Coordinates of C-alpha atoms in Angstrom, one line a residue:
M1043 CA -59.4 -41.2 -31.6
R1044 CA -57.4 -38.0 -32.5
K1045 CA -59.3 -35.4 -29.7
K1046 CA -57.9 -38.1 -27.0
A1047 CA -54.4 -38.1 -28.5
W1048 CA -54.2 -34.3 -28.9
K1049 CA -55.3 -34.4 -24.9
W1050 CA -53.1 -36.7 -23.9
W1051 CA -50.1 -34.9 -25.5
I1052 CA -51.0 -31.5 -24.2
T1053 CA -51.0 -33.0 -21.1
V1054 CA -47.7 -34.5 -21.3
A1055 CA -46.4 -31.2 -22.4
L1056 CA -47.9 -29.2 -19.5
T1057 CA -46.5 -31.9 -16.7
A1058 CA -43.3 -31.4 -18.0
L1059 CA -43.1 -27.8 -18.1
L1060 CA -44.2 -28.1 -14.6
S1061 CA -41.9 -30.2 -13.3
A1062 CA -39.0 -28.0 -15.1
V1063 CA -40.2 -25.2 -13.2
A1064 CA -40.1 -26.9 -10.0
L1065 CA -37.0 -28.1 -10.2
T1066 CA -35.6 -25.0 -10.9
G1067 CA -37.3 -23.6 -8.1
C1068 CA -35.7 -26.0 -5.9
S1069 CA -32.1 -25.3 -7.3
T1070 CA -32.3 -21.3 -6.9
T1071 CA -33.7 -22.2 -3.3
D1072 CA -30.9 -24.8 -2.7
K1073 CA -28.1 -22.1 -3.5
G1074 CA -30.0 -19.3 -1.6
E1075 CA -29.9 -21.4 1.8
G1076 CA -26.4 -21.6 1.9
G1077 CA -25.8 -24.5 -0.9
T1078 CA -22.0 -24.5 -2.4
S1079 CA -23.1 -23.1 -5.7
S1080 CA -20.1 -20.7 -7.8
E1081 CA -22.2 -18.1 -7.2
T1082 CA -22.3 -17.8 -3.6
T1083 CA -18.8 -18.8 -3.3
K1084 CA -17.8 -15.9 -5.5
A1085 CA -20.1 -13.5 -3.5
T1086 CA -18.2 -14.1 -0.2
N1087 CA -14.7 -14.6 -1.5
T1088 CA -13.3 -10.9 -1.0
L1089 CA -10.6 -11.5 -3.4
E1090 CA -13.1 -12.3 -6.5
K1091 CA -15.0 -9.3 -5.0
I1092 CA -12.0 -7.2 -5.7
K1093 CA -11.4 -8.1 -9.2
Q1094 CA -14.8 -7.9 -10.2
R1095 CA -15.0 -4.7 -8.5
G1096 CA -11.7 -3.8 -10.2
K1097 CA -10.5 -1.7 -7.3
L1098 CA -8.9 -2.3 -4.1
V1099 CA -10.4 -0.8 -0.9
V1100 CA -7.8 -0.7 1.8
G1101 CA -7.9 1.4 5.5
V1102 CA -5.0 3.5 6.0
K1103 CA -4.2 6.5 8.7
Y1104 CA -4.2 10.1 7.5
D1105 CA -2.2 11.2 10.3
L1106 CA 1.0 9.4 10.9
N1107 CA 3.8 10.8 9.1
L1108 CA 6.1 8.4 7.6
F1109 CA 3.5 5.9 7.8
G1110 CA 0.1 7.5 6.6
L1111 CA -0.2 11.4 6.0
K1112 CA -2.7 13.6 4.1
N1113 CA -0.4 15.8 2.5
P1114 CA -2.1 19.5 3.1
E1115 CA -1.1 20.5 -0.4
T1116 CA -1.2 17.8 -2.3
G1117 CA -4.5 16.3 -0.8
K1118 CA -2.9 12.9 -1.0
V1119 CA -2.1 10.5 1.5
E1120 CA 1.5 9.3 1.5
G1121 CA 4.0 7.1 3.5
F1122 CA 5.5 3.8 4.2
D1123 CA 2.1 1.7 4.6
I1124 CA 0.7 3.7 1.2
D1125 CA 3.7 2.2 -0.7
I1126 CA 2.7 -1.5 0.6
A1127 CA -1.1 -0.7 -0.5
K1128 CA -0.3 0.6 -3.7
G1129 CA 2.1 -2.4 -4.1
L1130 CA -0.9 -4.8 -3.4
A1131 CA -3.1 -3.7 -5.7
K1132 CA -0.8 -3.5 -8.5
K1133 CA 0.1 -7.3 -7.6
I1134 CA -3.9 -8.3 -7.4
L1135 CA -5.1 -5.9 -10.2
G1136 CA -2.0 -5.1 -12.6
D1137 CA -1.8 -1.4 -11.5
E1138 CA -1.1 0.4 -8.4
N1139 CA -3.5 2.9 -8.9
K1140 CA -6.7 0.8 -8.8
I1141 CA -7.2 1.6 -5.1
E1142 CA -9.1 3.6 -2.9
L1143 CA -7.8 4.6 0.4
K1144 CA -9.8 5.1 3.6
E1145 CA -9.2 6.9 6.7
V1146 CA -9.0 4.5 9.3
T1147 CA -8.1 5.2 13.1
S1148 CA -7.0 2.7 15.9
K1149 CA -10.3 3.0 16.8
T1150 CA -12.6 2.6 14.0
R1151 CA -10.3 0.0 11.7
I1152 CA -11.7 -3.3 12.9
P1153 CA -15.5 -2.3 12.6
M1154 CA -14.6 -0.9 8.8
L1155 CA -13.2 -4.1 7.8
N1156 CA -15.9 -6.3 9.7
N1157 CA -18.4 -4.4 7.9
G1158 CA -17.3 -4.6 4.5
E1159 CA -16.5 -1.1 4.1
I1160 CA -12.5 -2.0 3.3
D1161 CA -10.8 -4.9 2.2
A1162 CA -8.0 -4.6 4.4
I1163 CA -6.1 -2.8 6.9
I1164 CA -2.8 -1.5 6.4
A1165 CA -2.4 0.9 9.5
T1166 CA 0.3 0.3 11.7
M1167 CA -1.6 -2.6 13.3
T1168 CA 0.1 -4.7 16.0
I1169 CA -0.6 -8.3 15.6
N1170 CA -1.5 -9.8 19.0
E1171 CA -3.8 -12.6 20.3
E1172 CA -6.7 -10.5 21.3
R1173 CA -7.1 -9.2 17.8
K1174 CA -6.4 -12.5 16.1
K1175 CA -9.9 -13.4 17.6
E1176 CA -11.5 -10.7 15.2
V1177 CA -9.0 -10.9 12.2
D1178 CA -6.7 -12.5 10.2
F1179 CA -3.3 -11.1 9.8
S1180 CA -0.7 -11.6 7.2
D1181 CA 2.8 -12.0 7.8
V1182 CA 4.6 -9.2 9.6
Y1183 CA 5.8 -6.4 6.8
F1184 CA 7.3 -4.1 9.9
M1185 CA 8.9 -4.7 13.1
A1186 CA 8.3 -1.7 16.1
G1187 CA 8.9 -0.9 19.5
Q1188 CA 6.8 1.0 21.8
S1189 CA 8.4 4.2 23.3
L1190 CA 8.2 7.7 24.6
L1191 CA 8.4 10.7 22.6
V1192 CA 9.4 14.1 25.6
K1193 CA 10.8 17.4 24.9
K1194 CA 14.4 17.6 23.8
D1195 CA 15.0 19.2 27.5
S1196 CA 12.9 16.6 29.4
P1197 CA 14.4 14.5 32.3
I1198 CA 12.8 11.5 31.2
N1199 CA 15.3 8.6 29.4
S1200 CA 13.4 5.6 30.4
V1201 CA 10.0 4.2 30.9
K1202 CA 11.5 3.9 34.4
D1203 CA 12.0 8.0 34.9
L1204 CA 7.9 8.2 34.6
K1205 CA 6.8 9.3 38.3
K1206 CA 3.5 9.4 40.1
G1207 CA 1.2 12.3 39.0
M1208 CA 2.7 12.1 35.2
T1209 CA 0.2 12.0 32.6
V1210 CA 0.9 10.3 28.9
L1211 CA -0.8 10.6 26.0
T1212 CA -1.6 8.1 23.2
A1213 CA -4.4 6.9 20.8
K1214 CA -7.7 5.4 21.7
G1215 CA -8.0 1.8 20.9
S1216 CA -4.5 1.1 20.2
T1217 CA -2.3 -1.2 22.2
S1218 CA 0.2 1.8 23.7
A1219 CA -2.5 2.4 26.2
E1220 CA -2.5 -1.1 27.6
N1221 CA 0.9 -1.5 27.3
I1222 CA 2.0 1.7 29.4
R1223 CA -0.8 0.7 32.0
K1224 CA 1.3 -2.3 32.5
A1225 CA 4.7 -0.5 32.3
A1226 CA 4.0 2.9 34.3
P1227 CA 1.1 2.1 36.7
Q1228 CA 1.6 4.9 38.4
V1229 CA 0.9 7.5 36.0
N1230 CA -2.1 8.9 34.4
V1231 CA -3.1 7.7 30.8
L1232 CA -5.1 10.5 28.7
E1233 CA -6.5 9.1 25.0
F1234 CA -7.4 10.8 22.0
E1235 CA -9.0 10.0 19.2
N1236 CA -5.8 9.9 17.1
Y1237 CA -2.0 10.7 17.0
A1238 CA -2.4 13.9 15.8
E1239 CA -4.6 15.2 18.6
A1240 CA -2.2 13.3 21.2
F1241 CA 0.6 15.4 19.8
T1242 CA -1.3 18.7 19.8
A1243 CA -2.2 18.1 23.4
L1244 CA 1.6 17.5 24.1
K1245 CA 2.6 20.3 22.7
A1246 CA 0.0 22.3 24.7
G1247 CA 1.4 21.0 27.9
Q1248 CA -1.4 18.5 28.7
G1249 CA 1.1 16.0 29.1
D1250 CA 4.8 14.9 29.9
A1251 CA 5.2 12.4 27.0
L1252 CA 3.6 10.6 24.6
T1253 CA 3.6 7.0 23.9
T1254 CA 3.4 4.6 20.8
D1255 CA 5.7 2.8 18.6
N1256 CA 9.1 4.2 17.9
A1257 CA 8.2 4.3 14.0
L1258 CA 5.3 7.0 14.5
L1259 CA 7.3 8.9 17.0
W1260 CA 9.9 9.4 14.6
G1261 CA 7.4 10.8 12.3
M1262 CA 6.0 13.1 14.9
A1263 CA 9.8 14.0 16.0
K1264 CA 10.3 14.8 12.5
Q1265 CA 7.5 17.4 12.1
D1266 CA 8.9 19.4 15.1
P1267 CA 12.2 19.3 16.3
N1268 CA 11.8 20.4 19.9
Y1269 CA 10.5 16.9 20.6
R1270 CA 12.9 13.4 20.8
V1271 CA 12.3 10.0 21.1
L1272 CA 13.7 7.9 23.5
D1273 CA 16.5 4.8 22.1
E1274 CA 14.7 2.7 24.5
T1275 CA 11.8 0.5 23.6
F1276 CA 9.8 -1.4 26.1
T1277 CA 7.8 -3.6 23.7
E1278 CA 7.9 -5.6 20.5
E1279 CA 5.0 -4.4 18.1
P1280 CA 5.3 -6.6 14.8
Y1281 CA 2.9 -5.2 12.3
G1282 CA 0.5 -7.1 10.0
I1283 CA -2.2 -6.6 7.4
A1284 CA -5.4 -7.3 8.5
V1285 CA -8.3 -9.2 6.2
R1286 CA -11.8 -10.5 7.7
K1287 CA -11.9 -13.4 9.1
G1288 CA -11.8 -16.5 7.0
D1289 CA -10.4 -14.6 3.7
K1290 CA -7.6 -17.4 2.7
E1291 CA -7.7 -16.4 -1.0
L1292 CA -7.1 -12.7 -0.1
L1293 CA -4.2 -14.0 2.7
Q1294 CA -2.4 -15.8 0.7
V1295 CA -1.9 -13.3 -2.0
I1296 CA -0.8 -10.7 0.3
N1297 CA 1.5 -13.1 2.2
E1298 CA 3.1 -14.1 -1.5
Y1299 CA 3.3 -10.2 -2.4
L1300 CA 5.1 -9.9 1.2
K1301 CA 7.7 -12.4 0.5
E1302 CA 8.1 -11.5 -3.3
I1303 CA 9.3 -7.6 -2.4
K1304 CA 11.5 -8.5 0.6
E1305 CA 13.3 -11.2 -2.2
N1306 CA 13.2 -8.8 -4.8
G1307 CA 14.4 -5.7 -2.9
E1308 CA 11.7 -3.4 -3.1
Y1309 CA 10.5 -3.7 0.4
D1310 CA 14.3 -2.5 1.1
K1311 CA 13.6 0.6 -1.2
I1312 CA 10.7 1.5 0.3
Y1313 CA 11.8 1.0 3.9
E1314 CA 14.8 3.5 3.6
K1315 CA 12.7 5.9 1.8
W1316 CA 10.4 6.4 4.9
I1317 CA 12.4 5.3 7.7
G1318 CA 15.7 6.7 6.2
K1319 CA 17.6 3.2 6.7
K1320 CA 17.6 -0.1 5.5
P1321 CA 16.1 -2.5 7.8
Q1322 CA 17.6 -4.7 10.3
Q1323 CA 18.1 -8.4 9.3

């Protein structure tokens, strides 16, 4: 009788152990197959990733004076967009220095965002319907308008002065190329990898004008007083901070941050620091 009882207890114990293992395996499989476990949610939540990493990774321009320009003397990137990015890092992590700035161009910024290299884009990026299909945008943080940069003695004072045979320079992947083709279909449009290359080409005589948002052109004119920016703008260019599609938590924090700095006066300080005047209300 004792042997039978002993065997019975061993059988019960083994059965219980095997059942527990099977249940654990099922539970793990459910999570791995797209369940709604907290681990899975955290893994796909960019805001949570930023907090766990302890660093915000932002895509910015390195070649645009006033907005994002790498200072050759210090090696640091400086500008309007950089100050906005640092403020966002402080909002999320409590310290503006907990940030990594990665260089993007108009052509590379969306691919770099969507493949996970960066958490957000703060790089003079115009909000438009086509881009909304690929990314989600914050509220507008800067309103610009497309214009032309020309030599000081140029006869071009309006987009209407662009004649057939003239060449206008711009950057690849920007809305500027599309807009100038619509506004002046008679001109040749020459696209470069970035605006620094386009400006160098303009100074070398490869074009009659350079086109992009007036905010960016101001920075170029500030670098070289032999050039001027036309007062006329022929588009509205609302800049937004871009995040991956569905990053609702991060987008909410970004919009809260933009609202806060506009209400507490910090936005006006950043604007005046880089643009040289207060923003229009």
